[in-house]
Amino acid sequence: MPRVAAVSDDPAVVWAALAPLLAGQPRVRISPDAGKSYPQRFERELTDGLPSKPAAVRIIGKDGTCRAIFLDFDSSVDGTDRVDADVYLVTAWLHDMGARWIADYSPNGGRHIYIPLQERVPFHEAREVVEALGTRHRSLDKSPHQNLHHGCMRTPGSVHKRGGHQMLDMSLTMAYDIARRPNSKSVWARLVADLASEIAAVRALRLEQEYEASTDVDSQDAVTPVRGMSRTTLAIATHGIFDTARYDSPSEARQAVLVAAAAAGLGLLDVERRMKQGIWPGLAQFFSRYRSHHRFKALERDWRKAKAFLAAQTSGKNNARNSPTSQPNTQPAEVTASVARGSDSEHRFIRTWRNAVALAEVRYRDSRDGMAKRMLLRALGAAAHMTGSRYIEFGTRSLAIAAGIDHTTVAAHLKALRSEADPLITLIDSGRGTHGDLYTLAVPQLLQEAASEISWRKGKIHALRPAFRELGIPAALLYEALEQSTTPLSTTELLDSTGLGRTAASTALEVLAAWNLIVRSPTRSWALVPGTSLALLAEYFGVPEAVERQLTRYRAERAAWRAWLAGNTASAQQQLLSPGDDYPWHLFEPLDDEVTLASFVFR
């Protein structure tokens, strides 16, 4: 199909004119690896300035709706001929439906079609339309509209990973006019009606597929007062995806979320805040059919129904749950006899050990492995605080979650730490059966005097707080340095206090500033932004869900290991579970700014 040259071929002009009008919200993700991926941590405010690297705008807004349909035709599926044929058929169909569209092309032969809409449509409706079109056209990539939180796509003018830019297939004047005068509601209705049979097929296919978010979910989760919400209802609230075999309509799914939120102890204003801040866009999109000034009234009405339903389900019943957080003692008798768990002397020792760690961290400031070791030491300290003992027996998987690193490298880092000339940890007993290795915290002799003279740090030891699982360890170290300082710090001062390299620090500072966690003063110093909640940011990133999925996988691996032991070890019946093995992971505690990932595993 012949391509029409743009009146303006300046990518910066094209980007400034169209990107803000097509994006579902004023956010853009910059690719750190030349277009291979678009991580959430590199998300920024969308501006008129063209990014120097490949950039993709967010398709779905904070309210769970989109202002344009993004169709991505991928040349890697079946070549450029297939792409050109599919684009010709789609544009002919759009013309027959009376729709207007914007088209561009990539240097590698891929094509994009954008269909601007006068009235925003909810995520689940847009997703069904794109999936329905995908049944007609093989080269159409449906994934940008299948993920509410991470759906994004390059718009005209953006840098391409193979060099060059996304170039318009029409004049900029025409494209801008279409973006400013988008398709009416009646046009959208015609598109949906014409795709009715394909949409029905998509829904039927979804009914046949296994619903991934419903693993380990009890049917009573939605009506039982618990500390956290089940994976099913949380997936609906955050991602807008629900089990069509369980809920017949979006209204039923949204009511299930409200019942679960009420059962978890949230209030109406807590739910509304999560909807407005984009933490629960999946729930917000279900209210998009109401006009903006009527949405809270509809939410309030449904909330009253949820509370009434919950009260009816729980009346006259005792719903108290026993949480098996007290674990059997698995430490050697000589160890437990020497120091009382949770005693004042133990906590004093742990705080002195924290001072020793702060003095010794200079050893680990020269590499990525060094940063991982620093977080692992913090995780060990957090475990000691939570158990009230300097003696620690947790598996590598628990430590991996607390430190935010992969469990396959934890064992190697532990071995390196205990093999140092003046180690901060000592191995007492190697793990056997279901037992993990038993470690004790140690204050090196050379640091004992200095560590004892330093004032103890107040508050919790922060291993890795949930938000920094997404933002990265360098960002966590920089945030910690600013948190502990009474005055703003310059970039040079932050480099000195954290030991980070200038490139890693600059990238992490940019990430922190983009998420409104820090701000730079006129004197070029950095300070924390008051009022920004790490807990809500972690919810926005979906960290609790990610950790719960990881824990579910680890539970399965532990079960397989115990099954193997039962069949291969004669004394397996006498083996005790490792500490924390029976903790109810699916009932994770509500987040606050002081919670660390260690809170999920060390109880």
Coordinates of C-alpha atoms in Angstrom, one line a residue:
M1 CA 0.0 0.0 0.0
P2 CA 1.6 3.4 -1.0
R3 CA 2.6 5.6 1.8
V4 CA 1.8 9.3 1.9
A5 CA 4.7 11.6 2.9
A6 CA 4.0 13.7 6.0
V7 CA 3.9 17.5 5.6
S8 CA 6.3 17.7 8.6
D9 CA 8.8 15.0 8.8
D10 CA 10.3 16.4 12.0
P11 CA 9.8 13.6 14.6
A12 CA 9.9 16.1 17.5
V13 CA 7.0 18.1 16.0
V14 CA 5.0 15.0 15.3
W15 CA 5.5 13.7 18.8
A16 CA 4.6 17.0 20.5
A17 CA 1.4 17.3 18.4
L18 CA 0.1 13.7 18.7
A19 CA 1.5 11.9 21.8
P20 CA -0.4 13.9 24.4
L21 CA -3.7 13.5 22.4
L22 CA -3.4 9.7 22.0
A23 CA -2.0 8.7 25.4
G24 CA -4.5 7.3 27.9
Q25 CA -2.8 9.2 30.7
P26 CA 0.1 11.7 30.6
R27 CA 2.8 9.1 31.3
V28 CA 5.5 7.6 29.1
R29 CA 8.0 4.8 29.5
I30 CA 11.5 5.2 28.3
S31 CA 13.3 2.1 27.2
P32 CA 16.7 1.7 28.9
D33 CA 17.8 -1.1 26.5
A34 CA 17.2 0.6 23.1
G35 CA 13.6 -0.6 22.7
K36 CA 13.8 -4.2 23.9
S37 CA 11.7 -3.5 27.0
Y38 CA 9.8 -0.7 28.7
P39 CA 10.1 -1.3 32.5
Q40 CA 7.7 0.5 34.9
R41 CA 10.5 2.0 36.9
F42 CA 11.5 4.1 33.9
E43 CA 8.0 5.7 33.6
R44 CA 8.0 9.5 33.4
E45 CA 5.5 12.4 33.0
L46 CA 4.6 12.8 29.3
T47 CA 5.9 16.1 27.9
D48 CA 6.1 17.8 24.5
G49 CA 9.8 17.0 24.4
L50 CA 10.7 14.0 22.2
P51 CA 12.7 11.4 24.3
S52 CA 16.1 10.6 23.0
K53 CA 15.4 6.8 23.4
P54 CA 12.5 4.7 22.3
A55 CA 9.4 5.8 24.3
A56 CA 5.9 4.3 24.6
V57 CA 2.9 6.1 26.1
R58 CA 0.5 4.5 28.5
I59 CA -2.7 3.3 26.7
I60 CA -5.0 3.1 29.8
G61 CA -5.7 5.9 32.1
K62 CA -5.8 5.9 35.9
D63 CA -9.6 5.4 35.7
G64 CA -9.2 2.2 33.7
T65 CA -10.3 3.7 30.4
C66 CA -8.6 4.6 27.2
R67 CA -9.1 7.6 24.8
A68 CA -7.9 5.7 21.7
I69 CA -7.6 2.2 20.4
F70 CA -4.0 1.2 19.6
L71 CA -3.5 -1.4 16.9
D72 CA 0.0 -2.8 16.5
F73 CA 0.7 -4.8 13.4
D74 CA 3.9 -6.8 13.9
S75 CA 6.1 -7.6 10.9
S76 CA 7.9 -10.4 12.8
V77 CA 4.9 -12.6 12.7
D78 CA 4.6 -13.2 9.0
G79 CA 6.6 -10.5 7.2
T80 CA 5.7 -7.1 5.9
D81 CA 3.4 -8.3 3.1
R82 CA 1.1 -9.8 5.8
V83 CA 1.2 -6.5 7.7
D84 CA 0.4 -4.4 4.7
A85 CA -2.5 -6.7 3.8
D86 CA -4.0 -6.7 7.3
V87 CA -3.6 -2.9 7.5
Y88 CA -5.4 -2.5 4.2
L89 CA -8.3 -4.7 5.4
V90 CA -8.6 -2.9 8.7
T91 CA -8.6 0.6 7.3
A92 CA -11.1 -0.5 4.6
W93 CA -13.3 -1.8 7.4
L94 CA -12.9 1.4 9.5
H95 CA -13.9 3.5 6.4
D96 CA -17.0 1.4 5.9
M97 CA -17.9 2.0 9.6
G98 CA -17.5 5.7 9.2
A99 CA -14.5 5.8 11.5
R100 CA -11.4 8.0 11.3
W101 CA -7.9 6.8 12.1
I102 CA -4.2 7.8 12.3
A103 CA -1.6 5.6 10.7
D104 CA 2.2 5.4 11.0
Y105 CA 4.9 2.9 10.1
S106 CA 8.2 1.6 11.6
P107 CA 11.6 1.3 10.0
N108 CA 11.3 -2.5 10.3
G109 CA 8.0 -2.6 8.4
G110 CA 5.6 -2.7 11.3
R111 CA 2.5 -0.5 11.3
H112 CA 0.4 1.2 13.9
I113 CA -3.3 2.3 13.6
Y114 CA -4.7 4.7 16.2
I115 CA -8.5 5.2 16.5
P116 CA -9.2 8.2 18.7
L117 CA -12.5 8.2 20.6
Q118 CA -14.7 11.1 21.7
E119 CA -15.8 9.2 24.9
R120 CA -13.3 7.1 26.8
V121 CA -14.1 3.4 26.9
P122 CA -13.4 1.0 29.7
F123 CA -10.5 -1.4 29.6
H124 CA -12.5 -4.6 29.3
E125 CA -14.5 -3.2 26.3
A126 CA -11.4 -2.0 24.4
R127 CA -9.7 -5.3 25.1
E128 CA -12.5 -7.4 23.7
V129 CA -12.6 -5.3 20.5
V130 CA -8.9 -5.6 19.9
E131 CA -9.0 -9.4 20.7
A132 CA -11.9 -9.7 18.3
L133 CA -9.9 -7.9 15.5
G134 CA -7.0 -10.2 16.3
T135 CA -9.1 -13.2 15.3
R136 CA -9.5 -11.6 11.8
H137 CA -5.9 -10.4 11.3
R138 CA -2.9 -12.6 12.2
S139 CA -0.3 -9.8 12.4
L140 CA -2.2 -7.8 15.0
D141 CA -0.5 -7.9 18.4
K142 CA -3.2 -7.8 21.0
S143 CA -1.0 -7.5 24.0
P144 CA -0.9 -3.7 24.4
H145 CA -4.6 -3.7 25.2
Q146 CA -4.5 -6.9 27.3
N147 CA -2.6 -5.4 30.3
L148 CA -4.2 -2.5 32.2
H149 CA -1.1 -1.5 34.1
H150 CA 1.6 -2.1 31.5
G151 CA -0.1 -1.6 28.2
C152 CA 1.9 0.9 26.2
M153 CA 2.9 1.7 22.6
R154 CA 5.2 4.0 20.7
T155 CA 3.3 6.9 19.0
P156 CA 4.3 8.8 15.8
G157 CA 7.6 10.5 16.1
S158 CA 9.1 8.1 18.7
V159 CA 12.6 6.8 18.3
H160 CA 12.7 3.2 16.9
K161 CA 15.0 0.5 18.3
R162 CA 16.5 -0.1 14.9
G163 CA 17.2 3.5 14.3
G164 CA 15.0 6.1 12.7
H165 CA 11.5 7.0 14.0
Q166 CA 7.8 6.1 13.8
M167 CA 6.8 8.0 10.7
L168 CA 3.3 9.2 9.8
D169 CA 1.5 7.6 6.9
M170 CA -0.5 10.8 6.3
S171 CA 0.0 14.5 6.7
L172 CA 0.5 15.9 10.2
T173 CA -2.3 18.3 9.6
M174 CA -4.8 15.5 8.9
A175 CA -3.5 13.4 11.8
Y176 CA -3.8 16.3 14.2
D177 CA -7.3 17.1 13.0
I178 CA -8.4 13.4 13.6
A179 CA -6.9 13.5 17.1
R180 CA -8.7 16.8 17.9
R181 CA -12.0 15.6 16.4
P182 CA -12.1 12.0 17.4
N183 CA -14.7 9.3 16.6
S184 CA -18.2 9.8 18.2
K185 CA -19.9 7.3 20.5
S186 CA -22.1 6.2 17.6
V187 CA -19.1 5.2 15.6
W188 CA -17.7 3.1 18.5
A189 CA -21.1 1.4 18.8
R190 CA -21.0 0.5 15.1
L191 CA -17.5 -1.0 15.5
V192 CA -18.6 -3.1 18.5
A193 CA -21.8 -4.2 16.8
D194 CA -20.0 -5.3 13.6
L195 CA -17.6 -7.4 15.7
A196 CA -20.4 -9.0 17.8
S197 CA -19.7 -12.6 16.6
E198 CA -16.0 -12.3 17.1
I199 CA -16.4 -10.8 20.6
A200 CA -18.8 -13.6 21.5
A201 CA -16.1 -16.1 20.3
V202 CA -13.5 -14.3 22.4
R203 CA -15.7 -14.5 25.5
A204 CA -16.4 -18.2 24.8
L205 CA -12.7 -19.0 24.5
R206 CA -12.1 -17.2 27.8
L207 CA -14.7 -19.4 29.5
E208 CA -12.8 -22.5 28.3
Q209 CA -9.4 -21.3 29.5
E210 CA -8.2 -21.8 33.0
Y211 CA -8.5 -18.7 35.1
E212 CA -4.9 -18.0 36.3
A213 CA -5.7 -15.6 39.2
S214 CA -7.9 -18.0 41.1
T215 CA -5.3 -20.4 42.4
D216 CA -5.5 -21.2 46.2
V217 CA -8.6 -19.0 46.5
D218 CA -11.4 -20.2 48.9
S219 CA -15.0 -19.4 48.0
Q220 CA -15.4 -17.7 51.3
D221 CA -12.5 -15.2 50.7
A222 CA -14.9 -12.5 49.6
V223 CA -17.1 -12.6 52.7
T224 CA -14.7 -13.4 55.5
P225 CA -13.0 -10.6 57.5
V226 CA -9.3 -11.1 56.7
R227 CA -6.2 -8.9 56.8
G228 CA -5.8 -9.0 53.0
M229 CA -7.8 -9.5 49.9
S230 CA -7.7 -12.7 47.9
R231 CA -5.8 -12.9 44.6
T232 CA -9.1 -13.2 42.7
T233 CA -10.6 -9.9 43.9
L234 CA -7.3 -8.1 43.9
A235 CA -6.7 -9.0 40.3
I236 CA -10.1 -7.6 39.4
A237 CA -9.4 -4.4 41.3
T238 CA -6.0 -3.8 39.8
H239 CA -6.1 -5.5 36.4
G240 CA -9.8 -5.5 35.5
I241 CA -9.6 -9.2 34.6
F242 CA -12.2 -11.4 36.1
D243 CA -13.3 -15.1 35.9
T244 CA -16.3 -15.1 33.5
A245 CA -17.2 -18.5 34.7
R246 CA -17.7 -17.1 38.2
Y247 CA -19.0 -13.6 37.4
D248 CA -21.7 -13.2 34.7
S249 CA -21.1 -9.4 34.3
P250 CA -18.7 -6.6 35.1
S251 CA -21.2 -5.3 37.7
E252 CA -21.0 -8.7 39.6
A253 CA -17.2 -8.6 39.5
R254 CA -17.0 -5.0 40.8
Q255 CA -19.5 -5.9 43.7
A256 CA -17.2 -8.9 44.6
V257 CA -14.3 -6.4 44.9
L258 CA -16.2 -4.1 47.2
V259 CA -17.4 -7.0 49.4
A260 CA -13.8 -8.2 49.7
A261 CA -12.5 -4.7 50.4
A262 CA -15.1 -4.2 53.2
A263 CA -14.1 -7.7 54.6
A264 CA -10.5 -6.7 54.6
G265 CA -11.2 -3.6 56.8
L266 CA -11.0 -0.9 54.1
G267 CA -13.3 2.1 54.2
L268 CA -15.2 3.7 51.4
L269 CA -12.7 6.6 51.2
D270 CA -9.8 4.1 51.1
V271 CA -11.5 2.4 48.0
E272 CA -12.2 5.8 46.4
R273 CA -8.6 6.9 46.9
R274 CA -7.2 3.8 45.3
M275 CA -9.5 4.3 42.3
K276 CA -8.6 8.0 41.8
Q277 CA -4.9 7.4 42.3
G278 CA -4.7 4.6 39.7
I279 CA -4.0 1.9 42.2
W280 CA -7.2 0.1 41.4
P281 CA -8.0 1.1 37.7
G282 CA -9.6 -2.3 37.2
L283 CA -12.3 -1.4 39.6
A284 CA -12.6 2.2 38.4
Q285 CA -13.3 1.2 34.8
F286 CA -16.5 -0.6 35.9
F287 CA -17.9 2.8 37.0
S288 CA -16.9 4.6 33.7
R289 CA -20.5 4.2 32.3
Y290 CA -21.6 6.8 34.9
R291 CA -20.9 10.5 34.3
S292 CA -17.9 11.6 36.4
H293 CA -20.1 13.5 39.0
H294 CA -22.3 10.4 39.5
R295 CA -19.5 7.9 40.0
F296 CA -19.0 8.4 43.7
K297 CA -22.8 8.1 44.3
A298 CA -22.8 4.8 42.4
L299 CA -19.8 3.7 44.4
E300 CA -21.4 4.7 47.7
R301 CA -24.6 2.8 46.7
D302 CA -22.7 -0.4 45.9
W303 CA -20.6 0.0 49.1
R304 CA -23.7 0.0 51.2
K305 CA -24.9 -3.2 49.4
A306 CA -21.4 -4.7 50.1
K307 CA -21.6 -3.9 53.8
A308 CA -25.1 -5.2 54.1
F309 CA -24.2 -8.5 52.3
L310 CA -21.1 -8.9 54.6
A311 CA -23.1 -8.2 57.7
A312 CA -25.7 -10.9 56.7
Q313 CA -22.9 -13.4 56.0
T314 CA -21.1 -12.9 59.3
S315 CA -24.0 -12.4 61.7
G316 CA -24.0 -14.9 64.4
K317 CA -20.8 -16.5 63.3
N318 CA -17.4 -16.5 64.9
N319 CA -15.0 -15.8 62.0
A320 CA -11.8 -15.5 64.1
R321 CA -8.9 -17.2 62.4
N322 CA -5.9 -18.6 64.2
S323 CA -2.7 -17.5 62.5
P324 CA 0.1 -20.0 63.1
T325 CA 2.8 -17.4 63.5
S326 CA 4.4 -19.2 66.5
Q327 CA 6.7 -21.8 65.1
P328 CA 8.4 -24.7 66.7
N329 CA 11.9 -24.0 68.0
T330 CA 14.4 -25.6 65.7
Q331 CA 17.6 -24.2 67.3
P332 CA 20.1 -26.4 69.1
A333 CA 19.5 -26.7 72.8
E334 CA 22.9 -25.1 73.6
V335 CA 22.0 -22.1 71.6
T336 CA 18.6 -21.5 73.0
A337 CA 19.8 -22.0 76.5
S338 CA 22.6 -19.4 76.2
V339 CA 20.4 -16.4 75.1
A340 CA 16.7 -15.8 75.8
R341 CA 14.8 -15.1 72.6
G342 CA 13.4 -11.6 72.5
S343 CA 15.4 -10.4 75.6
D344 CA 16.6 -6.9 75.9
S345 CA 20.2 -8.1 75.7
E346 CA 19.5 -9.7 72.3
H347 CA 17.9 -6.5 70.8
R348 CA 20.9 -4.5 72.1
F349 CA 23.3 -6.9 70.5
I350 CA 21.3 -6.7 67.2
R351 CA 21.4 -2.9 67.2
T352 CA 25.2 -3.0 67.9
W353 CA 25.5 -5.4 65.0
R354 CA 23.6 -2.9 62.8
N355 CA 26.3 -0.3 63.6
A356 CA 29.0 -2.8 62.7
V357 CA 27.3 -3.4 59.3
A358 CA 27.2 0.3 58.7
L359 CA 30.9 0.6 59.4
A360 CA 31.8 -2.5 57.3
E361 CA 29.7 -1.7 54.2
V362 CA 32.6 0.0 52.6
R363 CA 33.7 -3.6 51.7
Y364 CA 30.7 -4.0 49.4
R365 CA 30.5 -0.7 47.5
D366 CA 32.3 -1.6 44.3
S367 CA 29.9 -3.9 42.4
R368 CA 26.4 -5.1 41.8
D369 CA 27.2 -8.2 43.9
G370 CA 28.1 -5.7 46.7
M371 CA 24.7 -4.1 46.6
A372 CA 23.1 -7.5 46.8
K373 CA 25.2 -8.4 49.9
R374 CA 24.3 -5.2 51.6
M375 CA 20.6 -5.9 51.2
L376 CA 21.1 -9.5 52.3
L377 CA 22.8 -8.3 55.5
R378 CA 19.8 -6.0 56.1
A379 CA 17.5 -8.9 55.5
L380 CA 19.4 -11.0 58.1
G381 CA 19.1 -8.0 60.5
A382 CA 15.4 -7.7 59.9
A383 CA 14.9 -11.4 60.5
A384 CA 16.9 -11.1 63.8
H385 CA 14.7 -8.2 64.9
M386 CA 11.5 -9.9 64.1
T387 CA 12.4 -13.2 65.8
G388 CA 14.2 -11.5 68.7
S389 CA 17.3 -13.5 68.4
R390 CA 20.7 -13.2 66.8
Y391 CA 20.4 -16.8 65.7
I392 CA 18.7 -17.1 62.3
E393 CA 17.4 -20.2 60.5
F394 CA 15.6 -19.2 57.3
G395 CA 15.9 -20.7 53.9
T396 CA 17.4 -19.0 50.9
R397 CA 14.0 -18.3 49.4
S398 CA 12.8 -16.4 52.4
L399 CA 16.0 -14.3 52.4
A400 CA 15.7 -13.8 48.7
I401 CA 12.2 -12.2 49.1
A402 CA 13.3 -10.0 52.0
A403 CA 16.4 -8.8 50.1
G404 CA 14.8 -8.5 46.7
I405 CA 17.4 -10.7 45.0
D406 CA 17.1 -14.1 43.3
H407 CA 17.2 -17.1 45.6
T408 CA 19.7 -18.9 43.4
T409 CA 22.4 -16.3 44.3
V410 CA 21.6 -16.0 48.0
A411 CA 23.5 -19.1 48.9
A412 CA 26.6 -17.9 47.1
H413 CA 26.4 -14.5 48.8
L414 CA 26.0 -16.1 52.2
K415 CA 29.0 -18.3 51.6
A416 CA 31.1 -15.2 50.6
L417 CA 29.9 -13.2 53.6
R418 CA 30.8 -16.0 56.1
S419 CA 34.2 -16.6 54.4
E420 CA 35.5 -13.1 55.0
A421 CA 38.4 -12.4 57.3
D422 CA 36.2 -10.5 59.7
P423 CA 32.7 -11.9 59.0
L424 CA 29.5 -10.3 60.0
I425 CA 27.7 -13.7 60.1
T426 CA 28.9 -17.1 61.2
L427 CA 27.5 -20.5 60.1
I428 CA 26.7 -22.6 63.2
D429 CA 25.0 -25.6 61.6
S430 CA 24.4 -26.7 58.0
G431 CA 20.8 -27.3 57.0
R432 CA 19.5 -30.8 56.9
G433 CA 16.1 -32.1 55.6
T434 CA 13.6 -29.3 56.0
H435 CA 15.9 -27.2 58.2
G436 CA 17.7 -24.2 56.8
D437 CA 21.3 -23.3 57.6
L438 CA 21.6 -21.9 61.1
Y439 CA 23.5 -18.5 61.3
T440 CA 24.4 -16.2 64.0
L441 CA 25.1 -12.5 63.7
A442 CA 28.7 -11.6 64.6
V443 CA 30.4 -8.3 65.4
P444 CA 34.0 -8.4 64.1
Q445 CA 36.6 -7.9 66.8
L446 CA 38.1 -4.9 65.0
L447 CA 34.7 -3.1 64.9
Q448 CA 33.4 -4.0 68.4
E449 CA 34.7 -0.8 70.1
A450 CA 33.6 1.5 67.3
A451 CA 30.2 -0.2 66.9
S452 CA 29.5 0.1 70.7
E453 CA 30.3 3.8 70.8
I454 CA 28.0 4.8 67.9
S455 CA 24.4 5.7 68.9
W456 CA 21.9 3.1 67.9
R457 CA 19.7 3.9 64.9
K458 CA 16.1 4.4 65.7
G459 CA 13.3 2.5 64.1
K460 CA 13.2 -0.7 62.0
I461 CA 16.1 -2.0 59.9
H462 CA 14.9 -1.7 56.3
A463 CA 15.9 -4.7 54.2
L464 CA 14.0 -3.8 51.1
R465 CA 10.7 -2.0 51.2
P466 CA 8.2 -3.3 48.7
A467 CA 8.2 -0.2 46.4
F468 CA 11.9 -0.7 45.8
R469 CA 11.4 -4.2 44.5
E470 CA 10.3 -2.3 41.4
L471 CA 12.5 0.8 41.7
G472 CA 15.7 -1.1 42.3
I473 CA 18.3 -1.5 45.1
P474 CA 20.3 1.7 44.1
A475 CA 17.1 3.7 44.5
A476 CA 16.6 2.1 47.9
L477 CA 20.1 3.0 49.1
L478 CA 19.7 6.6 48.0
Y479 CA 16.3 7.0 49.6
E480 CA 17.7 5.5 52.8
A481 CA 20.6 8.0 52.8
L482 CA 18.2 10.9 52.4
E483 CA 15.8 9.5 55.0
Q484 CA 18.6 9.3 57.6
S485 CA 20.0 12.8 56.8
T486 CA 18.6 15.9 58.6
T487 CA 19.5 18.1 55.7
P488 CA 19.3 17.9 51.9
L489 CA 22.3 16.1 50.2
S490 CA 24.1 16.9 47.0
T491 CA 24.7 14.2 44.4
T492 CA 28.4 14.1 45.5
E493 CA 27.4 13.7 49.1
L494 CA 25.0 10.9 48.2
L495 CA 27.7 9.1 46.2
D496 CA 30.0 9.3 49.3
S497 CA 27.4 8.0 51.7
T498 CA 26.0 5.2 49.5
G499 CA 29.1 4.1 47.6
L500 CA 27.2 4.0 44.3
G501 CA 28.8 4.7 41.0
R502 CA 27.9 8.0 39.4
T503 CA 26.0 6.3 36.5
A504 CA 23.9 4.1 38.7
A505 CA 23.2 6.9 41.2
S506 CA 22.2 9.3 38.4
T507 CA 19.8 6.8 36.9
A508 CA 18.3 5.9 40.4
L509 CA 17.9 9.6 41.3
E510 CA 16.1 10.2 38.0
V511 CA 13.8 7.2 38.8
L512 CA 13.1 8.5 42.4
A513 CA 12.3 12.0 41.1
A514 CA 10.0 10.7 38.3
W515 CA 7.9 9.0 41.0
N516 CA 7.8 12.1 43.2
L517 CA 9.8 10.5 46.0
I518 CA 12.6 13.1 45.9
V519 CA 13.0 16.7 44.6
R520 CA 16.0 18.8 43.7
S521 CA 16.3 22.2 45.4
P522 CA 17.5 25.4 43.8
T523 CA 20.9 24.7 45.5
R524 CA 21.1 21.4 43.5
S525 CA 20.7 19.3 46.6
W526 CA 18.2 16.4 46.9
A527 CA 15.5 16.0 49.6
L528 CA 12.6 13.7 50.2
V529 CA 9.1 14.8 49.1
P530 CA 6.9 14.8 52.1
G531 CA 3.5 13.0 51.8
T532 CA 4.5 10.5 49.1
S533 CA 3.5 7.1 50.3
L534 CA 5.8 4.2 49.6
A535 CA 3.0 1.8 50.6
L536 CA 0.6 3.2 48.0
L537 CA 3.3 3.2 45.4
A538 CA 4.0 -0.5 46.1
E539 CA 0.3 -1.2 45.6
Y540 CA 0.4 0.7 42.3
F541 CA 3.3 -1.4 41.2
G542 CA 1.5 -4.6 42.2
V543 CA 4.3 -5.7 44.5
P544 CA 2.0 -7.6 47.0
E545 CA 0.6 -9.7 44.2
A546 CA 4.1 -10.4 42.8
V547 CA 5.4 -11.5 46.2
E548 CA 2.4 -13.7 46.8
R549 CA 2.9 -15.4 43.4
Q550 CA 6.5 -15.9 44.3
L551 CA 5.6 -17.4 47.6
T552 CA 3.0 -19.7 46.0
R553 CA 5.7 -21.0 43.7
Y554 CA 8.0 -21.5 46.7
R555 CA 5.3 -23.3 48.6
A556 CA 5.0 -25.8 45.7
E557 CA 8.7 -26.3 45.6
R558 CA 8.9 -26.9 49.4
A559 CA 6.0 -29.4 49.1
A560 CA 7.8 -31.2 46.4
W561 CA 11.0 -31.3 48.5
R562 CA 9.2 -32.6 51.6
A563 CA 7.5 -35.3 49.4
W564 CA 10.9 -36.4 48.1
L565 CA 12.2 -36.5 51.7
A566 CA 9.2 -38.6 52.8
G567 CA 10.0 -41.2 50.2
N568 CA 13.8 -41.2 50.5
T569 CA 14.6 -40.4 54.2
A570 CA 13.6 -42.9 56.9
S571 CA 13.5 -40.2 59.6
A572 CA 11.5 -37.7 57.5
Q573 CA 8.5 -38.1 59.8
Q574 CA 10.5 -36.7 62.7
Q575 CA 11.7 -33.6 60.8
L576 CA 10.3 -30.3 61.9
L577 CA 9.2 -27.6 59.5
S578 CA 11.5 -24.7 59.0
P579 CA 10.4 -21.4 60.7
G580 CA 7.8 -19.7 58.7
D581 CA 6.8 -22.7 56.7
D582 CA 3.2 -22.6 57.8
Y583 CA 2.7 -18.8 57.8
P584 CA -0.5 -18.0 55.8
W585 CA 1.2 -16.2 52.9
H586 CA -2.1 -15.4 51.1
L587 CA -3.2 -13.3 54.0
F588 CA -0.4 -10.7 53.7
E589 CA -0.7 -7.7 55.9
P590 CA -1.8 -4.3 54.7
L591 CA 1.2 -2.2 53.7
D592 CA 2.5 0.9 55.4
D593 CA 5.6 3.0 54.8
E594 CA 7.5 1.1 57.4
V595 CA 6.8 -2.4 56.1
T596 CA 9.7 -4.2 54.4
L597 CA 9.6 -7.3 52.2
A598 CA 11.0 -9.1 55.3
S599 CA 7.5 -8.7 56.8
F600 CA 6.2 -11.2 54.3
V601 CA 8.5 -14.0 55.4
F602 CA 10.0 -13.4 58.9
R603 CA 7.3 -13.9 61.5

